[in-house]
């Protein structure tokens, strides 16, 4: 009986194998539809003549998407606009001059009030005394107390205090094959990084090629902010890792500027308290490292004009560490006391070279002594 069992089992197995073969053959004869992802990936056949068809609308969209660079306002026209804004501002010095010139007759009380207001304008005791004495002497010689005569004399004496003989041009002369280097320094909150960006716009408008160095590695947003300023006028920025060595970033920026044949490299340094000796020493190190690659043409100290005498203390310390060559006064509008222009020049023996009177991207201009005096006199 055993052999009958094995015969039956063999027949069943043969039947299963035959059924499997038939099923397989049937499935192969049916074309399965392609998957959706395969259909999307399949390239369309090119035209018979191998001509590539380009969508004109796509080209137009790409062209429209290309970034357009800002066109900075020319340096020549900036101060004309800023002068109008200065003449309409309500700073202490402007009010003092207005009060003096608006009276029918200038008497002893008028002079006392005038002198007190000038001191409050951050002009400083020395310059205030000089100005008041000169005015009283001139008007006494003429034997008149006429406001219009006072205005003429006042303008001449103010211009003398502001000192139009100082060289206020940025020194951008450099050695052959090397860029001019401008270091920008200042305490936190003075608008230093913004000033660097605006200065780049001034130089680009003057036809110079510029490279920015983001050596403020301690403030997280500083490098990004500076890069954004540069991109708006087609200027590149050299930056390093957050918290990195600022001297290394400054050196790399100058090296890159040298290789690229850039006209001017502007180095933005970290804002620091003038009372912190370690931070100030580090600023000196940045300057020394830069000088291994190229001479530093300018060290511009950014001062907030609204800080008054506190700004004078800052100026003294920075000048001792990095030999400041010029002053940039920001926020010289509204609540600013215009006398700081005279005071800071007297203190440091260096000129105010740039002035800012607003938050606009082109609200930074070369300082013009005659325009400044005319502005505060409302002319």
Short mmCIF file of C-alpha atoms in Angstrom, two decimals:
data_model
loop_
_atom_site.label_atom_id
_atom_site.label_comp_id
_atom_site.label_asym_id
_atom_site.label_seq_id
_atom_site.Cartn_x
_atom_site.Cartn_y
_atom_site.Cartn_z
CA UNK A 1 0.00 0.00 0.00
CA UNK A 2 2.94 2.30 0.60
CA UNK A 3 3.71 2.52 -3.08
CA UNK A 4 0.14 3.66 -3.88
CA UNK A 5 0.54 6.55 -1.33
CA UNK A 6 3.76 7.73 -2.95
CA UNK A 7 2.23 7.59 -6.45
CA UNK A 8 -0.69 9.78 -5.35
CA UNK A 9 1.65 12.23 -3.61
CA UNK A 10 3.80 12.50 -6.77
CA UNK A 11 0.76 13.21 -8.94
CA UNK A 12 -0.40 16.00 -6.60
CA UNK A 13 3.06 17.59 -6.63
CA UNK A 14 3.22 17.46 -10.42
CA UNK A 15 -0.18 19.12 -10.64
CA UNK A 16 0.94 21.98 -8.33
CA UNK A 17 4.09 22.59 -10.37
CA UNK A 18 2.11 22.64 -13.63
CA UNK A 19 -0.38 25.14 -12.21
CA UNK A 20 2.46 27.45 -11.10
CA UNK A 21 4.03 27.41 -14.57
CA UNK A 22 0.73 28.26 -16.26
CA UNK A 23 0.06 31.16 -13.87
CA UNK A 24 3.56 32.65 -14.41
CA UNK A 25 3.25 32.52 -18.21
CA UNK A 26 -0.15 34.23 -18.05
CA UNK A 27 1.17 37.13 -15.96
CA UNK A 28 4.13 37.76 -18.30
CA UNK A 29 1.78 38.10 -21.24
CA UNK A 30 0.05 41.11 -19.64
CA UNK A 31 1.82 44.51 -19.79
CA UNK A 32 1.77 46.14 -16.34
CA UNK A 33 1.19 49.99 -16.33
CA UNK A 34 4.17 52.16 -15.43
CA UNK A 35 4.24 53.67 -11.91
CA UNK A 36 3.37 57.41 -11.57
CA UNK A 37 6.85 58.30 -10.40
CA UNK A 38 8.36 56.49 -13.40
CA UNK A 39 6.09 58.40 -15.76
CA UNK A 40 7.14 61.75 -14.24
CA UNK A 41 10.80 60.85 -14.48
CA UNK A 42 10.65 59.73 -18.11
CA UNK A 43 12.10 62.49 -20.33
CA UNK A 44 10.14 63.69 -23.29
CA UNK A 45 11.56 62.97 -26.71
CA UNK A 46 13.45 65.87 -28.27
CA UNK A 47 12.30 67.35 -31.57
CA UNK A 48 13.42 65.48 -34.66
CA UNK A 49 15.94 68.18 -35.64
CA UNK A 50 17.61 68.15 -32.20
CA UNK A 51 16.58 71.78 -31.60
CA UNK A 52 16.20 72.63 -27.89
CA UNK A 53 13.02 74.57 -27.20
CA UNK A 54 13.39 77.13 -24.36
CA UNK A 55 10.41 78.66 -22.62
CA UNK A 56 10.66 82.43 -23.15
CA UNK A 57 8.48 83.16 -20.12
CA UNK A 58 10.87 81.12 -17.96
CA UNK A 59 13.82 83.20 -19.18
CA UNK A 60 11.93 86.40 -18.35
CA UNK A 61 11.17 85.15 -14.85
CA UNK A 62 14.84 84.29 -14.27
CA UNK A 63 15.93 87.73 -15.44
CA UNK A 64 13.40 89.42 -13.19
CA UNK A 65 14.61 87.37 -10.25
CA UNK A 66 18.20 88.60 -10.63
CA UNK A 67 19.07 90.99 -7.78
CA UNK A 68 19.25 94.68 -8.61
CA UNK A 69 21.88 96.74 -6.83
CA UNK A 70 21.14 100.01 -5.07
CA UNK A 71 22.41 103.19 -6.67
CA UNK A 72 23.86 105.22 -3.78
CA UNK A 73 23.41 108.97 -3.70
CA UNK A 74 26.51 110.89 -4.81
CA UNK A 75 28.68 112.31 -2.00
CA UNK A 76 28.39 115.79 -3.51
CA UNK A 77 24.62 115.97 -3.06
CA UNK A 78 24.38 114.31 0.36
CA UNK A 79 25.41 117.19 2.57
CA UNK A 80 23.11 119.60 0.76
CA UNK A 81 20.19 117.45 1.87
CA UNK A 82 21.63 116.89 5.34
CA UNK A 83 22.24 120.62 5.74
CA UNK A 84 18.55 121.30 5.20
CA UNK A 85 17.72 118.72 7.83
CA UNK A 86 20.23 120.25 10.23
CA UNK A 87 18.76 123.72 9.80
CA UNK A 88 15.30 122.38 10.62
CA UNK A 89 16.45 120.44 13.69
CA UNK A 90 15.89 121.70 17.21
CA UNK A 91 19.31 121.17 18.77
CA UNK A 92 20.55 123.28 21.68
CA UNK A 93 23.19 125.18 19.74
CA UNK A 94 20.73 126.13 17.02
CA UNK A 95 18.26 127.39 19.64
CA UNK A 96 20.95 129.46 21.36
CA UNK A 97 21.84 131.19 18.10
CA UNK A 98 18.20 131.75 17.22
CA UNK A 99 17.52 133.34 20.62
CA UNK A 100 20.51 135.65 20.25
CA UNK A 101 19.57 136.77 16.78
CA UNK A 102 15.86 137.21 17.42
CA UNK A 103 16.07 139.97 20.05
CA UNK A 104 15.64 143.62 19.11
CA UNK A 105 18.62 144.71 21.18
CA UNK A 106 21.49 142.64 22.59
CA UNK A 107 22.11 143.62 26.23
CA UNK A 108 24.06 142.12 29.16
CA UNK A 109 21.30 139.67 30.09
CA UNK A 110 21.15 138.44 26.51
CA UNK A 111 24.88 137.70 26.56
CA UNK A 112 24.62 135.84 29.86
CA UNK A 113 21.82 133.66 28.55
CA UNK A 114 23.68 133.07 25.33
CA UNK A 115 26.85 131.97 27.12
CA UNK A 116 24.96 129.60 29.44
CA UNK A 117 23.15 127.98 26.54
CA UNK A 118 26.36 127.45 24.59
CA UNK A 119 27.92 125.63 27.53
CA UNK A 120 24.82 123.42 27.71
CA UNK A 121 25.25 122.63 24.00
CA UNK A 122 28.44 120.64 24.67
CA UNK A 123 30.50 123.33 23.01
CA UNK A 124 32.79 123.34 26.04
CA UNK A 125 33.73 126.15 28.41
CA UNK A 126 36.83 127.20 26.46
CA UNK A 127 35.22 127.54 23.02
CA UNK A 128 32.12 129.16 24.59
CA UNK A 129 34.23 131.85 26.24
CA UNK A 130 36.16 132.44 23.02
CA UNK A 131 33.00 132.77 20.97
CA UNK A 132 31.21 135.06 23.41
CA UNK A 133 34.22 137.33 23.94
CA UNK A 134 34.86 137.58 20.19
CA UNK A 135 31.25 138.49 19.48
CA UNK A 136 31.09 141.11 22.22
CA UNK A 137 34.39 142.59 21.08
CA UNK A 138 33.40 142.74 17.40
CA UNK A 139 30.01 144.23 18.10
CA UNK A 140 31.52 146.73 20.50
CA UNK A 141 34.04 147.87 17.89
CA UNK A 142 31.29 148.40 15.37
CA UNK A 143 29.31 150.22 18.01
CA UNK A 144 26.10 148.43 17.07
CA UNK A 145 23.83 145.84 18.59
CA UNK A 146 22.00 144.92 15.40
CA UNK A 147 20.91 141.27 15.04
CA UNK A 148 21.88 141.13 11.36
CA UNK A 149 25.36 142.40 12.13
CA UNK A 150 25.53 139.87 14.96
CA UNK A 151 24.59 137.11 12.52
CA UNK A 152 27.42 137.98 10.16
CA UNK A 153 29.98 138.16 12.95
CA UNK A 154 28.59 135.04 14.60
CA UNK A 155 28.91 133.07 11.37
CA UNK A 156 32.55 134.06 10.97
CA UNK A 157 33.41 133.18 14.59
CA UNK A 158 31.58 129.82 14.46
CA UNK A 159 33.39 128.91 11.28
CA UNK A 160 36.70 129.74 12.94
CA UNK A 161 35.86 127.41 15.85
CA UNK A 162 34.82 124.57 13.52
CA UNK A 163 38.11 125.20 11.68
CA UNK A 164 37.75 124.86 7.90
CA UNK A 165 41.54 124.53 7.54
CA UNK A 166 41.55 120.92 8.82
CA UNK A 167 41.99 118.22 6.18
CA UNK A 168 38.72 116.28 6.26
CA UNK A 169 39.28 114.11 3.20
CA UNK A 170 39.61 110.38 3.77
CA UNK A 171 43.20 109.29 3.24
CA UNK A 172 42.84 106.49 0.69
CA UNK A 173 46.31 106.60 -0.84
CA UNK A 174 47.98 103.20 -0.61
CA UNK A 175 51.12 101.37 -1.67
CA UNK A 176 51.28 99.89 -5.14
CA UNK A 177 49.34 96.64 -5.28
CA UNK A 178 47.76 97.07 -1.86
CA UNK A 179 44.35 98.38 -0.81
CA UNK A 180 43.73 101.38 1.37
CA UNK A 181 42.60 100.14 4.80
CA UNK A 182 40.02 101.91 6.97
CA UNK A 183 39.41 100.68 10.52
CA UNK A 184 36.13 101.73 12.16
CA UNK A 185 36.03 101.70 15.97
CA UNK A 186 33.64 102.78 18.71
CA UNK A 187 31.61 101.67 21.70
CA UNK A 188 28.44 99.62 21.56
CA UNK A 189 25.34 101.42 20.38
CA UNK A 190 26.95 104.24 18.42
CA UNK A 191 25.84 102.83 15.06
CA UNK A 192 29.29 101.57 14.10
CA UNK A 193 28.34 98.63 11.84
CA UNK A 194 25.65 100.73 10.18
CA UNK A 195 28.22 103.45 9.61
CA UNK A 196 30.55 100.93 7.91
CA UNK A 197 27.73 99.95 5.56
CA UNK A 198 26.89 103.57 4.79
CA UNK A 199 30.56 104.42 4.25
CA UNK A 200 30.77 101.59 1.71
CA UNK A 201 27.89 103.25 -0.15
CA UNK A 202 29.72 106.60 -0.12
CA UNK A 203 32.86 105.02 -1.60
CA UNK A 204 30.95 102.98 -4.20
CA UNK A 205 29.15 106.14 -5.30
CA UNK A 206 32.59 107.73 -5.67
CA UNK A 207 33.59 104.95 -8.09
CA UNK A 208 35.82 102.88 -5.79
CA UNK A 209 35.83 99.11 -5.34
CA UNK A 210 35.26 98.10 -1.72
CA UNK A 211 35.63 94.98 0.45
CA UNK A 212 34.21 94.70 3.98
CA UNK A 213 35.82 92.81 6.85
CA UNK A 214 33.42 91.63 9.58
CA UNK A 215 35.88 91.61 12.49
CA UNK A 216 33.05 92.06 15.01
CA UNK A 217 32.89 88.34 15.82
CA UNK A 218 31.32 88.74 19.26
CA UNK A 219 27.91 90.07 18.24
CA UNK A 220 25.98 87.30 16.52
CA UNK A 221 24.13 89.53 14.05
CA UNK A 222 27.02 91.85 13.19
CA UNK A 223 28.50 89.83 10.31
CA UNK A 224 25.07 89.14 8.83
CA UNK A 225 24.13 92.80 9.11
CA UNK A 226 27.34 93.90 7.42
CA UNK A 227 26.93 91.32 4.65
CA UNK A 228 23.44 92.64 3.93
CA UNK A 229 24.73 96.20 3.67
CA UNK A 230 27.42 95.07 1.22
CA UNK A 231 25.12 93.01 -0.96
CA UNK A 232 22.88 96.00 -1.60
CA UNK A 233 25.69 97.77 -3.48
CA UNK A 234 27.57 94.73 -4.82
CA UNK A 235 30.29 94.69 -2.14
CA UNK A 236 31.63 91.39 -0.73
CA UNK A 237 32.21 90.70 2.97
CA UNK A 238 34.93 88.57 4.55
CA UNK A 239 33.66 87.00 7.75
CA UNK A 240 34.78 84.37 10.25
CA UNK A 241 33.15 82.03 12.76
CA UNK A 242 31.12 83.53 15.57
CA UNK A 243 33.38 84.12 18.56
CA UNK A 244 36.50 83.73 16.39
CA UNK A 245 39.65 85.82 16.47
CA UNK A 246 38.81 89.29 15.10
CA UNK A 247 42.44 89.97 14.18
CA UNK A 248 42.46 86.89 11.92
CA UNK A 249 39.32 88.05 10.13
CA UNK A 250 40.79 91.52 9.63
CA UNK A 251 44.03 90.05 8.27
CA UNK A 252 42.15 87.75 5.89
CA UNK A 253 40.04 90.66 4.62
CA UNK A 254 43.13 92.72 3.81
CA UNK A 255 44.81 89.70 2.18
CA UNK A 256 41.72 89.08 0.04
CA UNK A 257 41.55 92.74 -0.91
CA UNK A 258 45.18 92.64 -1.97
CA UNK A 259 44.67 89.54 -4.14
CA UNK A 260 41.54 90.98 -5.77
CA UNK A 261 43.02 94.41 -6.43
CA UNK A 262 40.36 96.13 -4.30
CA UNK A 263 40.66 99.88 -3.79
CA UNK A 264 39.48 100.07 -0.16
CA UNK A 265 39.04 97.50 2.62
CA UNK A 266 36.86 98.65 5.53
CA UNK A 267 37.24 96.73 8.80
CA UNK A 268 34.30 96.72 11.21
CA UNK A 269 35.56 96.05 14.74
CA UNK A 270 33.60 94.90 17.76
CA UNK A 271 31.98 97.61 19.84
CA UNK A 272 33.68 97.79 23.22
CA UNK A 273 33.50 99.78 26.43
CA UNK A 274 36.27 102.31 26.65
CA UNK A 275 36.64 101.45 30.35
CA UNK A 276 37.59 97.80 29.66
CA UNK A 277 41.38 97.61 29.35
CA UNK A 278 41.46 94.05 27.94
CA UNK A 279 39.05 94.86 25.14
CA UNK A 280 40.92 98.00 24.21
CA UNK A 281 44.22 96.09 24.12
CA UNK A 282 42.63 93.60 21.73
CA UNK A 283 41.65 96.47 19.45
CA UNK A 284 45.29 97.51 19.34
CA UNK A 285 46.18 93.93 18.40
CA UNK A 286 43.77 94.01 15.44
CA UNK A 287 45.49 97.10 14.11
CA UNK A 288 48.98 95.61 14.54
CA UNK A 289 47.99 92.40 12.73
CA UNK A 290 46.52 94.34 9.81
CA UNK A 291 49.74 96.33 9.49
CA UNK A 292 51.65 93.11 8.82
CA UNK A 293 49.81 92.98 5.50
CA UNK A 294 49.15 96.64 4.65
CA UNK A 295 49.26 100.09 6.22
CA UNK A 296 46.13 101.33 8.00
CA UNK A 297 45.21 104.58 6.25
CA UNK A 298 42.39 105.69 8.51
CA UNK A 299 41.10 104.87 11.98
CA UNK A 300 37.63 106.37 12.20
CA UNK A 301 36.02 106.72 15.62
CA UNK A 302 32.22 106.61 15.54
CA UNK A 303 30.63 108.81 18.21
CA UNK A 304 26.97 109.23 19.02
CA UNK A 305 26.49 113.00 19.04
CA UNK A 306 23.75 112.71 21.65
CA UNK A 307 26.14 111.33 24.29
CA UNK A 308 27.79 114.71 24.84
CA UNK A 309 30.69 114.78 27.29
CA UNK A 310 30.57 111.00 27.73
CA UNK A 311 31.52 110.79 24.08
CA UNK A 312 34.53 112.96 24.84
CA UNK A 313 35.80 110.43 27.39
CA UNK A 314 35.36 107.64 24.86
CA UNK A 315 37.28 109.62 22.27
CA UNK A 316 40.26 110.15 24.56
CA UNK A 317 40.67 106.45 25.38
CA UNK A 318 40.25 105.19 21.81
CA UNK A 319 42.72 107.77 20.55
CA UNK A 320 45.35 106.52 22.98
CA UNK A 321 44.95 102.89 21.85
CA UNK A 322 44.65 103.09 18.06
CA UNK A 323 45.67 106.62 17.05
CA UNK A 324 42.34 107.89 15.75
CA UNK A 325 42.65 109.90 12.52
CA UNK A 326 39.08 111.06 12.08
CA UNK A 327 35.67 111.30 13.75
CA UNK A 328 32.31 110.14 12.44
CA UNK A 329 29.46 111.86 14.28
CA UNK A 330 26.15 110.00 14.07
CA UNK A 331 22.68 111.11 15.17
CA UNK A 332 23.57 114.79 14.88
CA UNK A 333 19.91 115.75 14.70
CA UNK A 334 16.95 116.21 16.99
CA UNK A 335 18.27 115.98 20.55
CA UNK A 336 21.95 116.23 19.61
CA UNK A 337 23.92 119.20 20.91
CA UNK A 338 25.85 120.50 17.92
CA UNK A 339 28.70 121.90 20.00
CA UNK A 340 30.22 118.41 20.20
CA UNK A 341 31.72 119.03 16.73
CA UNK A 342 33.98 121.76 18.09
CA UNK A 343 34.66 120.05 21.43
CA UNK A 344 35.80 116.70 20.03
CA UNK A 345 38.10 118.34 17.49
CA UNK A 346 39.67 120.46 20.22
CA UNK A 347 40.10 117.41 22.47
CA UNK A 348 41.70 115.05 19.95
CA UNK A 349 43.26 117.41 17.47
CA UNK A 350 41.67 115.42 14.64
CA UNK A 351 38.83 116.51 12.36
CA UNK A 352 35.23 115.41 12.09
CA UNK A 353 35.30 113.77 8.65
CA UNK A 354 31.81 112.32 8.29
CA UNK A 355 28.45 113.28 9.69
CA UNK A 356 25.14 111.41 9.97
CA UNK A 357 21.80 113.12 10.43
CA UNK A 358 19.30 110.29 10.08
CA UNK A 359 18.48 106.61 9.67
CA UNK A 360 18.31 106.55 5.86
CA UNK A 361 20.82 104.44 3.91
CA UNK A 362 22.40 107.56 2.40
CA UNK A 363 22.26 109.72 5.53
CA UNK A 364 26.04 109.84 5.89
CA UNK A 365 28.11 112.48 4.16
CA UNK A 366 31.53 114.14 4.21
CA UNK A 367 31.52 116.90 6.81
CA UNK A 368 31.46 120.41 5.37
CA UNK A 369 32.31 123.15 7.94
CA UNK A 370 30.66 125.96 6.01
CA UNK A 371 27.56 123.91 5.35
CA UNK A 372 27.39 122.88 9.02
CA UNK A 373 27.57 126.49 10.24
CA UNK A 374 25.05 127.61 7.63
CA UNK A 375 22.76 124.79 8.68
CA UNK A 376 22.70 125.63 12.38
CA UNK A 377 22.21 129.30 11.51
CA UNK A 378 19.22 128.32 9.39
CA UNK A 379 20.69 129.75 6.21
#
